PDB file of C-alpha atoms in Angstrom:
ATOM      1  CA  UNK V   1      62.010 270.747  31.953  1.00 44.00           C
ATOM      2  CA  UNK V   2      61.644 271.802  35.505  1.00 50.00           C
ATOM      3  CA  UNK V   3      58.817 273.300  37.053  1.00 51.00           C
ATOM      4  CA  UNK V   4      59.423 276.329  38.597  1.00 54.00           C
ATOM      5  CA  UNK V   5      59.105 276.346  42.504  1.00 51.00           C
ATOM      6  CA  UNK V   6      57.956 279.836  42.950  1.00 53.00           C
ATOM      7  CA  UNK V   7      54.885 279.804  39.802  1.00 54.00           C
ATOM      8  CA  UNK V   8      51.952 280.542  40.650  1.00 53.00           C
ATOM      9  CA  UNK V   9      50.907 277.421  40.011  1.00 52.00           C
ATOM     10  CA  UNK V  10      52.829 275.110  41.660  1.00 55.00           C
ATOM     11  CA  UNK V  11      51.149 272.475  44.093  1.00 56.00           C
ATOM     12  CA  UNK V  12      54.451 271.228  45.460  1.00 59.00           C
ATOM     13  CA  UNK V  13      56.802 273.424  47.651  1.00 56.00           C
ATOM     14  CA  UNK V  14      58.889 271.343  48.817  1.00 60.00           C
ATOM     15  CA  UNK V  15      61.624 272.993  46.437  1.00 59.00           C
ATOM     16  CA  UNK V  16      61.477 276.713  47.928  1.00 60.00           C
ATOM     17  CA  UNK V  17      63.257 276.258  51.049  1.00 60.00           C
ATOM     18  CA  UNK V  18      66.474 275.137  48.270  1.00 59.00           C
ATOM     19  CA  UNK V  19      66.363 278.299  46.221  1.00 62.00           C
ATOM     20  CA  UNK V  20      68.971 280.604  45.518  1.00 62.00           C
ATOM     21  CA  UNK V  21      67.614 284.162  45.479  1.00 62.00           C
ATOM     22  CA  UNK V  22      69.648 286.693  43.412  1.00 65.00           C
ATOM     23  CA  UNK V  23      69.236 290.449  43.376  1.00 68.00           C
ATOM     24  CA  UNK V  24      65.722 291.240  41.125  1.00 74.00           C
ATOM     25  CA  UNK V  25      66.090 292.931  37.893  1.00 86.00           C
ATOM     26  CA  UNK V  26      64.765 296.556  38.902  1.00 91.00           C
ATOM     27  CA  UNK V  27      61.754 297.337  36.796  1.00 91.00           C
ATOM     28  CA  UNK V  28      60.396 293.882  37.001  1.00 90.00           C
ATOM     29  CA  UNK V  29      58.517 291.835  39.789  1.00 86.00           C
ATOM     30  CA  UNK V  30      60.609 289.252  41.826  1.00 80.00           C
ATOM     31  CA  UNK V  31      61.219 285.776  39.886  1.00 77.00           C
ATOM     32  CA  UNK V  32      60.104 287.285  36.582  1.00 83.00           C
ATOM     33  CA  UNK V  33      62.946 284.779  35.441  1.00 82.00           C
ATOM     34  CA  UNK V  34      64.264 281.675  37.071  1.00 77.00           C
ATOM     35  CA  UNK V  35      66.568 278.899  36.210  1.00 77.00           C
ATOM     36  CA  UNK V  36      69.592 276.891  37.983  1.00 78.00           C
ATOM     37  CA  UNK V  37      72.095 279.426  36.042  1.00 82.00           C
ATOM     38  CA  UNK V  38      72.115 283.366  36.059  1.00 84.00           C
ATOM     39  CA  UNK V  39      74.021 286.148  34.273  1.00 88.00           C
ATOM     40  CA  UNK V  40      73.328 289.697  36.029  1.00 89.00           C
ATOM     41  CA  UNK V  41      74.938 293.106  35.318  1.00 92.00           C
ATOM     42  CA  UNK V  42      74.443 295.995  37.143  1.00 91.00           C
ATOM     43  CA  UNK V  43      75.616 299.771  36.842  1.00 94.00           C
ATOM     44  CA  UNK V  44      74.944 302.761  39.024  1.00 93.00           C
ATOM     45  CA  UNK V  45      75.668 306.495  38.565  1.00 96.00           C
ATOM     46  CA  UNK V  46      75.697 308.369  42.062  1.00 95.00           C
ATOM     47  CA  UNK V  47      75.778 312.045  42.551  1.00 95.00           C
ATOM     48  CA  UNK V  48      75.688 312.897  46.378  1.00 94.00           C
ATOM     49  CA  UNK V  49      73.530 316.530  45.469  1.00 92.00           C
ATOM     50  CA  UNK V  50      74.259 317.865  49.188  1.00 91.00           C
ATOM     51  CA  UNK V  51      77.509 317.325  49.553  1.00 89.00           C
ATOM     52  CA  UNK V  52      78.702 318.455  45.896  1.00 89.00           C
ATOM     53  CA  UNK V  53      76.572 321.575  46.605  1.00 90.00           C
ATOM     54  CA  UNK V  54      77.237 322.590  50.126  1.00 87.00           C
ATOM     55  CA  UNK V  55      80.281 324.843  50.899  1.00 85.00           C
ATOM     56  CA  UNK V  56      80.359 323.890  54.382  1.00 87.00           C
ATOM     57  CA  UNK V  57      80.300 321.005  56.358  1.00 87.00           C
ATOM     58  CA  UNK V  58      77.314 318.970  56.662  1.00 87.00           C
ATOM     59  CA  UNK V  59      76.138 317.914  59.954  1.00 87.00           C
ATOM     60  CA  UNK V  60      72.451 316.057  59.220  1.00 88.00           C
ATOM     61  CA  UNK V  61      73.771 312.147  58.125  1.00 88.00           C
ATOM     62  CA  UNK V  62      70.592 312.210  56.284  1.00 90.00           C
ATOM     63  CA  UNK V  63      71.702 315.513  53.823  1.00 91.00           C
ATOM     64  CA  UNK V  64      75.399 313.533  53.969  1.00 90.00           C
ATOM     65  CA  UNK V  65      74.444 310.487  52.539  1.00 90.00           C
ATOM     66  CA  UNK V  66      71.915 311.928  50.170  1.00 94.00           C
ATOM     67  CA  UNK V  67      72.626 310.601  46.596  1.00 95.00           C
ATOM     68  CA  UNK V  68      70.679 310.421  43.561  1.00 96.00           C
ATOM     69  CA  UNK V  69      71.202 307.799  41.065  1.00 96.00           C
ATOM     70  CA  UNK V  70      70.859 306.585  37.452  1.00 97.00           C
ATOM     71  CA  UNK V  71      71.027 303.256  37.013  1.00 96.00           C
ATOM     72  CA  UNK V  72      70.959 300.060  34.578  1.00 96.00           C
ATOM     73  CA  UNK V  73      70.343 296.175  35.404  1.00 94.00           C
ATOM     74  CA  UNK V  74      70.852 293.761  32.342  1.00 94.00           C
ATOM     75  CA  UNK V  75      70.095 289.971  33.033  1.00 91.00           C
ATOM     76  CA  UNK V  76      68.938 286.279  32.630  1.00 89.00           C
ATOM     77  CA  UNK V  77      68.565 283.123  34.115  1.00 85.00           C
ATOM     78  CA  UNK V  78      67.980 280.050  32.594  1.00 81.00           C
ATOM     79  CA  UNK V  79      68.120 276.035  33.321  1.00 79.00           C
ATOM     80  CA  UNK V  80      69.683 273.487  30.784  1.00 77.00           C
ATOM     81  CA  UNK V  81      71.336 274.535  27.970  1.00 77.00           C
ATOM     82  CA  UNK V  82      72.715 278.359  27.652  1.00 77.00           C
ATOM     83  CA  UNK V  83      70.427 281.165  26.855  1.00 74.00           C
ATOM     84  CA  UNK V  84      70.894 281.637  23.087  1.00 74.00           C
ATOM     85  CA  UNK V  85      70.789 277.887  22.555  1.00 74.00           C
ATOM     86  CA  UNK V  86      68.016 277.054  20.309  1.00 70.00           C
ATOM     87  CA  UNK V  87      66.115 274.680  23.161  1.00 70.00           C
ATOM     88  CA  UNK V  88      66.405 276.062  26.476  1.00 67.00           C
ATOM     89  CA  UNK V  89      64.366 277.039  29.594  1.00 67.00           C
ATOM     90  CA  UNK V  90      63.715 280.051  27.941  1.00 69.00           C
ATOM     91  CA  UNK V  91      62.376 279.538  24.178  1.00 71.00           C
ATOM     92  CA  UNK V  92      60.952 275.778  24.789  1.00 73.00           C
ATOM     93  CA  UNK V  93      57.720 276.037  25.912  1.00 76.00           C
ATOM     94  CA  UNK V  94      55.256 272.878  26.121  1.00 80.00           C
ATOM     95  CA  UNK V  95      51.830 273.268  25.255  1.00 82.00           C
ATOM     96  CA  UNK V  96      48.697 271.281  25.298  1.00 82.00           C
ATOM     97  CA  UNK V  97      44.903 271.751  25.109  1.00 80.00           C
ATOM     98  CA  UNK V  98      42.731 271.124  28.678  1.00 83.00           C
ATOM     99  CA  UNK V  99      41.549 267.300  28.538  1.00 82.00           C
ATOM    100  CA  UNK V 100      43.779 266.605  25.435  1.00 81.00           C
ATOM    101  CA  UNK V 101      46.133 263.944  25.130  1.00 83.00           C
ATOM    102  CA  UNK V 102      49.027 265.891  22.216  1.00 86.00           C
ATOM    103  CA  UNK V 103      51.020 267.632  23.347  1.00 86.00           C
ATOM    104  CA  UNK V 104      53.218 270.157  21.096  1.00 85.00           C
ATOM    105  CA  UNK V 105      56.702 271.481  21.774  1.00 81.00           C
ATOM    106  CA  UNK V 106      57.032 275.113  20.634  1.00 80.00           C
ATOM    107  CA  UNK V 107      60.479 277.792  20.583  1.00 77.00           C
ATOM    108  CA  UNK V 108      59.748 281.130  20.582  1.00 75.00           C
ATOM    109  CA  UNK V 109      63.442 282.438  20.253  1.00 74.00           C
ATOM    110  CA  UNK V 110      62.503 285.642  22.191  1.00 78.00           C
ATOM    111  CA  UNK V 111      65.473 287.783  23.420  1.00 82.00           C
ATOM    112  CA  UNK V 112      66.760 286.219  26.646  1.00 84.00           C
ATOM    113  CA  UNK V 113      67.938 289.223  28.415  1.00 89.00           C
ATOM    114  CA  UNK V 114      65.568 291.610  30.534  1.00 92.00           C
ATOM    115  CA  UNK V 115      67.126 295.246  30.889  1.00 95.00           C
ATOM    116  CA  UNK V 116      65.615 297.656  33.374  1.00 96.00           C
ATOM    117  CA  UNK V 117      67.001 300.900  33.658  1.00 97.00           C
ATOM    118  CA  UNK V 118      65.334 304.339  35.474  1.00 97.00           C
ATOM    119  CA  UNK V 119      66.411 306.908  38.788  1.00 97.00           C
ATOM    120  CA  UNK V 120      66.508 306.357  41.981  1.00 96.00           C
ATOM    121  CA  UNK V 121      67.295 308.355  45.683  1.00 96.00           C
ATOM    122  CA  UNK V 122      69.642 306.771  48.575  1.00 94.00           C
ATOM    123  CA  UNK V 123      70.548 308.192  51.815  1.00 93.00           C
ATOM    124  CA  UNK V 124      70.420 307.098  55.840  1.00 90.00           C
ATOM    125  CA  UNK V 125      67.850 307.697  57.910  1.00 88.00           C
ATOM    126  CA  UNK V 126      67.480 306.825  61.281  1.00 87.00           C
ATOM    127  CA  UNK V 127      70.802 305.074  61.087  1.00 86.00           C
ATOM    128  CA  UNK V 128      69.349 302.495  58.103  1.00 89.00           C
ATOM    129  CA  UNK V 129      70.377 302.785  54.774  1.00 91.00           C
ATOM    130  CA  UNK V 130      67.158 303.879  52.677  1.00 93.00           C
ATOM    131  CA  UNK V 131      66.759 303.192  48.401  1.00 93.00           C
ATOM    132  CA  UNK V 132      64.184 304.042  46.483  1.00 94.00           C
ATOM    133  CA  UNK V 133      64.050 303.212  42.914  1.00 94.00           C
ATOM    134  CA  UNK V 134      61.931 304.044  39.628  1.00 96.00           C
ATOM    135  CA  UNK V 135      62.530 301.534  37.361  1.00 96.00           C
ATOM    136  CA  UNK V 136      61.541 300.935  34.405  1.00 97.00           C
ATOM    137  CA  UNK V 137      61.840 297.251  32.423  1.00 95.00           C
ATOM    138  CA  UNK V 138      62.493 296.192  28.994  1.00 95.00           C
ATOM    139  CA  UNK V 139      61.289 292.601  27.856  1.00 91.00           C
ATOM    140  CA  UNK V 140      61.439 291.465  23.925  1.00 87.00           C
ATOM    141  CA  UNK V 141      62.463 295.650  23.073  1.00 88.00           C
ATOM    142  CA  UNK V 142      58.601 296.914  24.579  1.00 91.00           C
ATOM    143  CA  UNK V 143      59.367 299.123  27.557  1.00 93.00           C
ATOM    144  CA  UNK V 144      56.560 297.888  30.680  1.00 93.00           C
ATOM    145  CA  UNK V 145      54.725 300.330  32.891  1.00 94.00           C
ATOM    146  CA  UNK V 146      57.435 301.429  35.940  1.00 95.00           C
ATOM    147  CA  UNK V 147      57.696 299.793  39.312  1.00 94.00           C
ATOM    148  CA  UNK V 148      58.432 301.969  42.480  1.00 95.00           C
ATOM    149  CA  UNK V 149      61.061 299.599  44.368  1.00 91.00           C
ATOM    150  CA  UNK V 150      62.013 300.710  48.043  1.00 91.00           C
ATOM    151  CA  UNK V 151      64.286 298.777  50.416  1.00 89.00           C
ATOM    152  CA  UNK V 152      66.486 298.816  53.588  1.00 88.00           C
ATOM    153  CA  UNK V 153      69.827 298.256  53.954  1.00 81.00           C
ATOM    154  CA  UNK V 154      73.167 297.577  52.605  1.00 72.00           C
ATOM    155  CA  UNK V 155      74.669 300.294  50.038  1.00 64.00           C
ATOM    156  CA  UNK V 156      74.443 297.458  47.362  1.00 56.00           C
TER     157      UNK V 156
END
């Protein structure tokens, strides 16, 4: 199995400059999973509040592009052999004692898919699109603390 380039632990960078970055899961930190293969879905409600409200036209950019959202990110990454495979990336972990020479190969068969789901608030400001995001994640059916994730940019 391959190390991961981004882990904490790793000694050797040389890999990093040949990763493929893919959108994060909101609710989770960035790399929470890694692999050469990825499966991410990702759904958005948007309600733009000012515009559905006003009766008039709206002149700030800021109150015209004001949306809040619901939203849901489902996904997985993995190297090897696919994610409900009964060794993979994912389940096969290798384990050893500090200073001991066995080794033991262990599957876990957790659930390979991390779901985040939460609210969030989009609009432009000083002509950059602005998104904030409460999200909350899902990993193995217990829900984790929320993350606050805030970004500039594109609409998606």
């Amino acid at each position: 199995m391959r190390e991961n380039p981004l882990s904490p632990y790793t000694t050797d960078y040389r890999n990093v400059f040949f990763t493929d970055f893919v959108t994060p899961l909101r609710g989770f930190r960035m790399n929470k999973l890694s692999g050469e293969s990825y499966l991410l879905f990702n759904a958005e409600l948007r309600w733009p509040v000012f515009r559905v409200l006003s009766r008039g036209p709206l002149t700030s950019t800021f109150l015209q592009n004001f949306q809040l959202t619901a939203f849901t990110d489902v996904g997985t990454a993995w190297t090897g052999n696919g994610p409900f495979s009964r060794q993979n990336s994912l389940n096969t972990e290798i384990v050893s004692a500090p200073g001991s020479v066995w080794t033991a190969t262990v599957n876990n068969f957790k659930n390979p898919y991390l779901i985040g789901y939460g609210v969030g608030v989009r609009t432009l400001f000083l002509g950059y699109y602005v998104k904030g995001d409460f999200a909350w994640g899902v990993e193995d059916k217990t829900t984790q603390t929320p993350i606050l994730h805030i970004s500039l940019g594109h609409d998606f």
